[in-house]
Short mmCIF file of N, CA, C and O in Angstrom, two decimals:
data_model
loop_
_atom_site.label_atom_id
_atom_site.label_comp_id
_atom_site.label_asym_id
_atom_site.label_seq_id
_atom_site.Cartn_x
_atom_site.Cartn_y
_atom_site.Cartn_z
N UNK A 300 0.85 -1.17 0.00
CA UNK A 300 0.00 0.00 0.00
C UNK A 300 0.90 1.24 0.00
O UNK A 300 1.80 1.35 0.82
N UNK A 301 0.62 2.14 -0.91
CA UNK A 301 1.36 3.39 -0.98
C UNK A 301 0.72 4.37 0.00
O UNK A 301 -0.47 4.65 -0.10
N UNK A 302 1.51 4.86 0.92
CA UNK A 302 0.99 5.79 1.93
C UNK A 302 1.44 7.22 1.70
O UNK A 302 0.78 8.15 2.13
N UNK A 303 2.57 7.39 1.03
CA UNK A 303 3.13 8.72 0.86
C UNK A 303 3.94 8.77 -0.44
O UNK A 303 4.62 7.81 -0.78
N UNK A 304 3.86 9.89 -1.15
CA UNK A 304 4.64 10.11 -2.36
C UNK A 304 5.28 11.48 -2.26
O UNK A 304 4.61 12.47 -1.93
N UNK A 305 6.56 11.54 -2.52
CA UNK A 305 7.28 12.81 -2.53
C UNK A 305 7.78 13.04 -3.95
O UNK A 305 8.49 12.20 -4.50
N UNK A 306 7.38 14.16 -4.55
CA UNK A 306 7.74 14.47 -5.93
C UNK A 306 8.52 15.77 -5.99
O UNK A 306 8.18 16.74 -5.31
N UNK A 307 9.52 15.79 -6.84
CA UNK A 307 10.33 17.00 -7.03
C UNK A 307 10.57 17.18 -8.53
O UNK A 307 11.14 16.29 -9.18
N UNK A 308 10.09 18.28 -9.07
CA UNK A 308 10.25 18.61 -10.49
C UNK A 308 9.70 17.51 -11.41
O UNK A 308 10.34 17.12 -12.37
N UNK A 309 8.54 17.01 -11.11
CA UNK A 309 7.85 16.04 -11.95
C UNK A 309 6.58 16.69 -12.49
O UNK A 309 5.66 16.99 -11.73
N UNK A 310 6.54 16.94 -13.77
CA UNK A 310 5.45 17.63 -14.47
C UNK A 310 5.06 18.90 -13.73
O UNK A 310 5.88 19.80 -13.60
N UNK A 311 3.86 19.01 -13.22
CA UNK A 311 3.41 20.24 -12.55
C UNK A 311 3.82 20.31 -11.07
O UNK A 311 3.60 21.32 -10.42
N UNK A 312 4.43 19.25 -10.57
CA UNK A 312 4.81 19.19 -9.16
C UNK A 312 6.25 19.68 -8.98
O UNK A 312 7.19 18.96 -9.29
N UNK A 313 6.42 20.89 -8.48
CA UNK A 313 7.77 21.39 -8.20
C UNK A 313 8.34 20.74 -6.95
O UNK A 313 9.48 20.30 -6.94
N UNK A 314 7.56 20.71 -5.90
CA UNK A 314 7.96 20.07 -4.65
C UNK A 314 6.68 19.68 -3.92
O UNK A 314 5.99 20.52 -3.37
N UNK A 315 6.35 18.38 -3.96
CA UNK A 315 5.08 17.93 -3.38
C UNK A 315 5.32 16.73 -2.47
O UNK A 315 6.11 15.85 -2.78
N UNK A 316 4.64 16.73 -1.35
CA UNK A 316 4.64 15.60 -0.43
C UNK A 316 3.18 15.23 -0.19
O UNK A 316 2.46 15.95 0.50
N UNK A 317 2.73 14.14 -0.80
CA UNK A 317 1.31 13.77 -0.82
C UNK A 317 1.12 12.51 0.02
O UNK A 317 1.79 11.51 -0.19
N UNK A 318 0.20 12.58 0.96
CA UNK A 318 -0.13 11.43 1.81
C UNK A 318 -1.47 10.84 1.39
O UNK A 318 -2.39 11.57 1.02
N UNK A 319 -1.57 9.52 1.46
CA UNK A 319 -2.80 8.82 1.11
C UNK A 319 -3.29 8.01 2.30
O UNK A 319 -2.50 7.56 3.12
N UNK A 320 -4.59 7.83 2.37
CA UNK A 320 -5.19 6.91 3.34
C UNK A 320 -6.51 6.41 2.76
O UNK A 320 -7.00 6.94 1.77
N UNK A 321 -7.05 5.40 3.36
CA UNK A 321 -8.27 4.80 2.83
C UNK A 321 -9.48 5.71 2.95
O UNK A 321 -10.45 5.56 2.22
N UNK A 322 -9.43 6.68 3.84
CA UNK A 322 -10.60 7.54 4.03
C UNK A 322 -10.46 8.92 3.37
O UNK A 322 -11.22 9.82 3.65
N UNK A 323 -9.48 9.06 2.45
CA UNK A 323 -9.30 10.33 1.75
C UNK A 323 -9.64 10.18 0.27
O UNK A 323 -9.47 9.14 -0.32
N UNK A 324 -10.10 11.28 -0.30
CA UNK A 324 -10.37 11.36 -1.72
C UNK A 324 -9.51 12.49 -2.27
O UNK A 324 -9.48 13.60 -1.71
N UNK A 325 -8.79 12.24 -3.35
CA UNK A 325 -7.89 13.23 -3.93
C UNK A 325 -8.60 13.95 -5.06
O UNK A 325 -8.89 13.36 -6.10
N UNK A 326 -8.88 15.22 -4.87
CA UNK A 326 -9.51 16.00 -5.93
C UNK A 326 -8.92 17.40 -5.95
O UNK A 326 -8.56 17.95 -4.91
N UNK A 327 -8.75 17.94 -7.14
CA UNK A 327 -8.21 19.28 -7.33
C UNK A 327 -8.79 19.86 -8.62
O UNK A 327 -9.45 19.18 -9.39
N UNK A 328 -8.46 21.12 -8.89
CA UNK A 328 -8.89 21.78 -10.12
C UNK A 328 -8.22 21.14 -11.33
O UNK A 328 -7.21 20.43 -11.19
N UNK A 329 -8.74 21.41 -12.51
CA UNK A 329 -8.14 20.94 -13.75
C UNK A 329 -6.72 21.50 -13.89
O UNK A 329 -6.45 22.63 -13.51
N UNK A 330 -5.83 20.69 -14.46
CA UNK A 330 -4.47 21.13 -14.72
C UNK A 330 -3.54 21.11 -13.52
O UNK A 330 -2.47 21.71 -13.56
N UNK A 331 -3.93 20.43 -12.46
CA UNK A 331 -3.10 20.40 -11.26
C UNK A 331 -2.31 19.10 -11.09
O UNK A 331 -1.60 18.95 -10.10
N UNK A 332 -2.42 18.17 -12.03
CA UNK A 332 -1.59 16.98 -12.01
C UNK A 332 -2.22 15.71 -11.49
O UNK A 332 -1.52 14.73 -11.23
N UNK A 333 -3.53 15.67 -11.35
CA UNK A 333 -4.19 14.46 -10.83
C UNK A 333 -3.90 13.24 -11.71
O UNK A 333 -3.52 12.19 -11.21
N UNK A 334 -4.06 13.40 -13.01
CA UNK A 334 -3.84 12.28 -13.92
C UNK A 334 -2.37 11.89 -13.97
O UNK A 334 -2.04 10.70 -14.00
N UNK A 335 -1.46 12.86 -13.93
CA UNK A 335 -0.03 12.55 -13.89
C UNK A 335 0.29 11.72 -12.65
O UNK A 335 1.04 10.75 -12.72
N UNK A 336 -0.29 12.09 -11.54
CA UNK A 336 -0.06 11.36 -10.29
C UNK A 336 -0.59 9.93 -10.38
O UNK A 336 0.10 8.98 -10.00
N UNK A 337 -1.78 9.76 -10.90
CA UNK A 337 -2.37 8.41 -11.02
C UNK A 337 -1.56 7.54 -11.98
O UNK A 337 -1.33 6.36 -11.71
N UNK A 338 -1.10 8.10 -13.09
CA UNK A 338 -0.27 7.34 -14.03
C UNK A 338 1.06 6.95 -13.40
O UNK A 338 1.55 5.84 -13.60
N UNK A 339 1.64 7.86 -12.63
CA UNK A 339 2.89 7.56 -11.93
C UNK A 339 2.71 6.43 -10.93
O UNK A 339 3.52 5.51 -10.86
N UNK A 340 1.63 6.47 -10.16
CA UNK A 340 1.36 5.42 -9.19
C UNK A 340 1.11 4.07 -9.87
O UNK A 340 1.59 3.04 -9.42
N UNK A 341 0.38 4.10 -10.98
CA UNK A 341 0.10 2.87 -11.72
C UNK A 341 1.41 2.27 -12.25
O UNK A 341 1.67 1.08 -12.09
N UNK A 342 2.24 3.11 -12.88
CA UNK A 342 3.50 2.63 -13.43
C UNK A 342 4.42 2.11 -12.33
O UNK A 342 5.09 1.09 -12.50
N UNK A 343 4.44 2.79 -11.19
CA UNK A 343 5.26 2.33 -10.06
C UNK A 343 4.82 0.94 -9.60
O UNK A 343 5.65 0.08 -9.31
N UNK A 344 3.52 0.72 -9.54
CA UNK A 344 3.00 -0.59 -9.17
C UNK A 344 3.36 -1.66 -10.18
O UNK A 344 3.72 -2.78 -9.81
N UNK A 345 3.30 -1.32 -11.45
CA UNK A 345 3.65 -2.28 -12.49
C UNK A 345 5.14 -2.64 -12.41
O UNK A 345 5.51 -3.80 -12.55
N UNK A 346 5.98 -1.66 -12.17
CA UNK A 346 7.42 -1.91 -12.03
C UNK A 346 7.71 -2.75 -10.79
O UNK A 346 8.54 -3.65 -10.84
N UNK A 347 7.03 -2.47 -9.70
CA UNK A 347 7.25 -3.22 -8.46
C UNK A 347 6.86 -4.68 -8.63
O UNK A 347 7.45 -5.55 -8.00
N UNK A 348 5.88 -4.96 -9.47
CA UNK A 348 5.45 -6.34 -9.71
C UNK A 348 6.27 -7.03 -10.79
O UNK A 348 6.00 -8.17 -11.12
N UNK A 349 7.23 -6.32 -11.37
CA UNK A 349 8.07 -6.91 -12.40
C UNK A 349 7.41 -6.99 -13.76
O UNK A 349 7.90 -7.67 -14.66
N UNK A 350 6.30 -6.31 -13.97
CA UNK A 350 5.60 -6.36 -15.24
C UNK A 350 6.18 -5.40 -16.27
O UNK A 350 5.94 -5.54 -17.45
N UNK A 351 6.90 -4.40 -15.80
CA UNK A 351 7.50 -3.41 -16.69
C UNK A 351 8.96 -3.25 -16.31
O UNK A 351 9.29 -3.13 -15.14
N UNK A 352 9.84 -3.29 -17.30
CA UNK A 352 11.25 -3.00 -17.07
C UNK A 352 11.70 -1.97 -18.09
O UNK A 352 11.11 -1.84 -19.17
N UNK A 353 12.73 -1.25 -17.76
CA UNK A 353 13.22 -0.19 -18.63
C UNK A 353 14.63 -0.44 -19.13
O UNK A 353 15.18 0.38 -19.84
N UNK A 354 15.24 -1.54 -18.78
CA UNK A 354 16.64 -1.76 -19.11
C UNK A 354 16.90 -1.70 -20.62
O UNK A 354 17.83 -1.06 -21.07
N UNK A 355 16.08 -2.36 -21.42
CA UNK A 355 16.28 -2.34 -22.87
C UNK A 355 15.99 -0.98 -23.47
O UNK A 355 16.65 -0.53 -24.38
N UNK A 356 14.97 -0.31 -22.97
CA UNK A 356 14.59 0.99 -23.51
C UNK A 356 15.68 2.03 -23.26
O UNK A 356 16.00 2.81 -24.13
N UNK A 357 16.28 2.04 -22.08
CA UNK A 357 17.31 3.02 -21.79
C UNK A 357 18.54 2.79 -22.65
O UNK A 357 19.10 3.71 -23.19
N UNK A 358 18.98 1.56 -22.79
CA UNK A 358 20.18 1.31 -23.58
C UNK A 358 19.94 1.61 -25.05
O UNK A 358 20.80 2.17 -25.72
N UNK A 359 18.76 1.28 -25.56
CA UNK A 359 18.46 1.55 -26.98
C UNK A 359 18.38 3.05 -27.22
O UNK A 359 18.94 3.55 -28.20
N UNK A 360 17.72 3.80 -26.35
CA UNK A 360 17.62 5.25 -26.52
C UNK A 360 18.98 5.91 -26.35
O UNK A 360 19.30 6.86 -27.06
N UNK A 361 19.78 5.43 -25.42
CA UNK A 361 21.11 6.01 -25.20
C UNK A 361 21.95 5.89 -26.46
O UNK A 361 22.60 6.83 -26.88
N UNK A 362 21.95 4.71 -27.11
CA UNK A 362 22.73 4.50 -28.32
C UNK A 362 22.26 5.40 -29.45
O UNK A 362 23.07 5.95 -30.19
N UNK A 363 20.95 5.57 -29.59
CA UNK A 363 20.40 6.38 -30.67
C UNK A 363 20.74 7.86 -30.48
O UNK A 363 21.01 8.58 -31.43
N UNK A 364 20.74 8.31 -29.25
CA UNK A 364 20.98 9.73 -28.97
C UNK A 364 22.43 10.10 -29.17
O UNK A 364 22.76 11.16 -29.70
N UNK A 365 23.33 9.24 -28.75
CA UNK A 365 24.75 9.61 -28.71
C UNK A 365 25.56 9.09 -29.90
O UNK A 365 26.76 9.06 -29.84
N UNK A 366 24.93 8.71 -31.00
CA UNK A 366 25.68 8.28 -32.18
C UNK A 366 25.90 9.42 -33.12
O UNK A 366 25.22 10.37 -33.18
#
């Protein structure tokens, strides 16, 4: 269970410390990063379960950029 997320310079979040609990609902105005946060949490969960890896993507992009 994710209880806390600390973000620094991620999309619209310059410096954010966000706490979660089962009895809270996260809502804000449009353009404040709600969807970015949910996508980040989803991707983090996928990585933690071993369903997503980035090793091949980073090496392939690195070679393409620096040739």
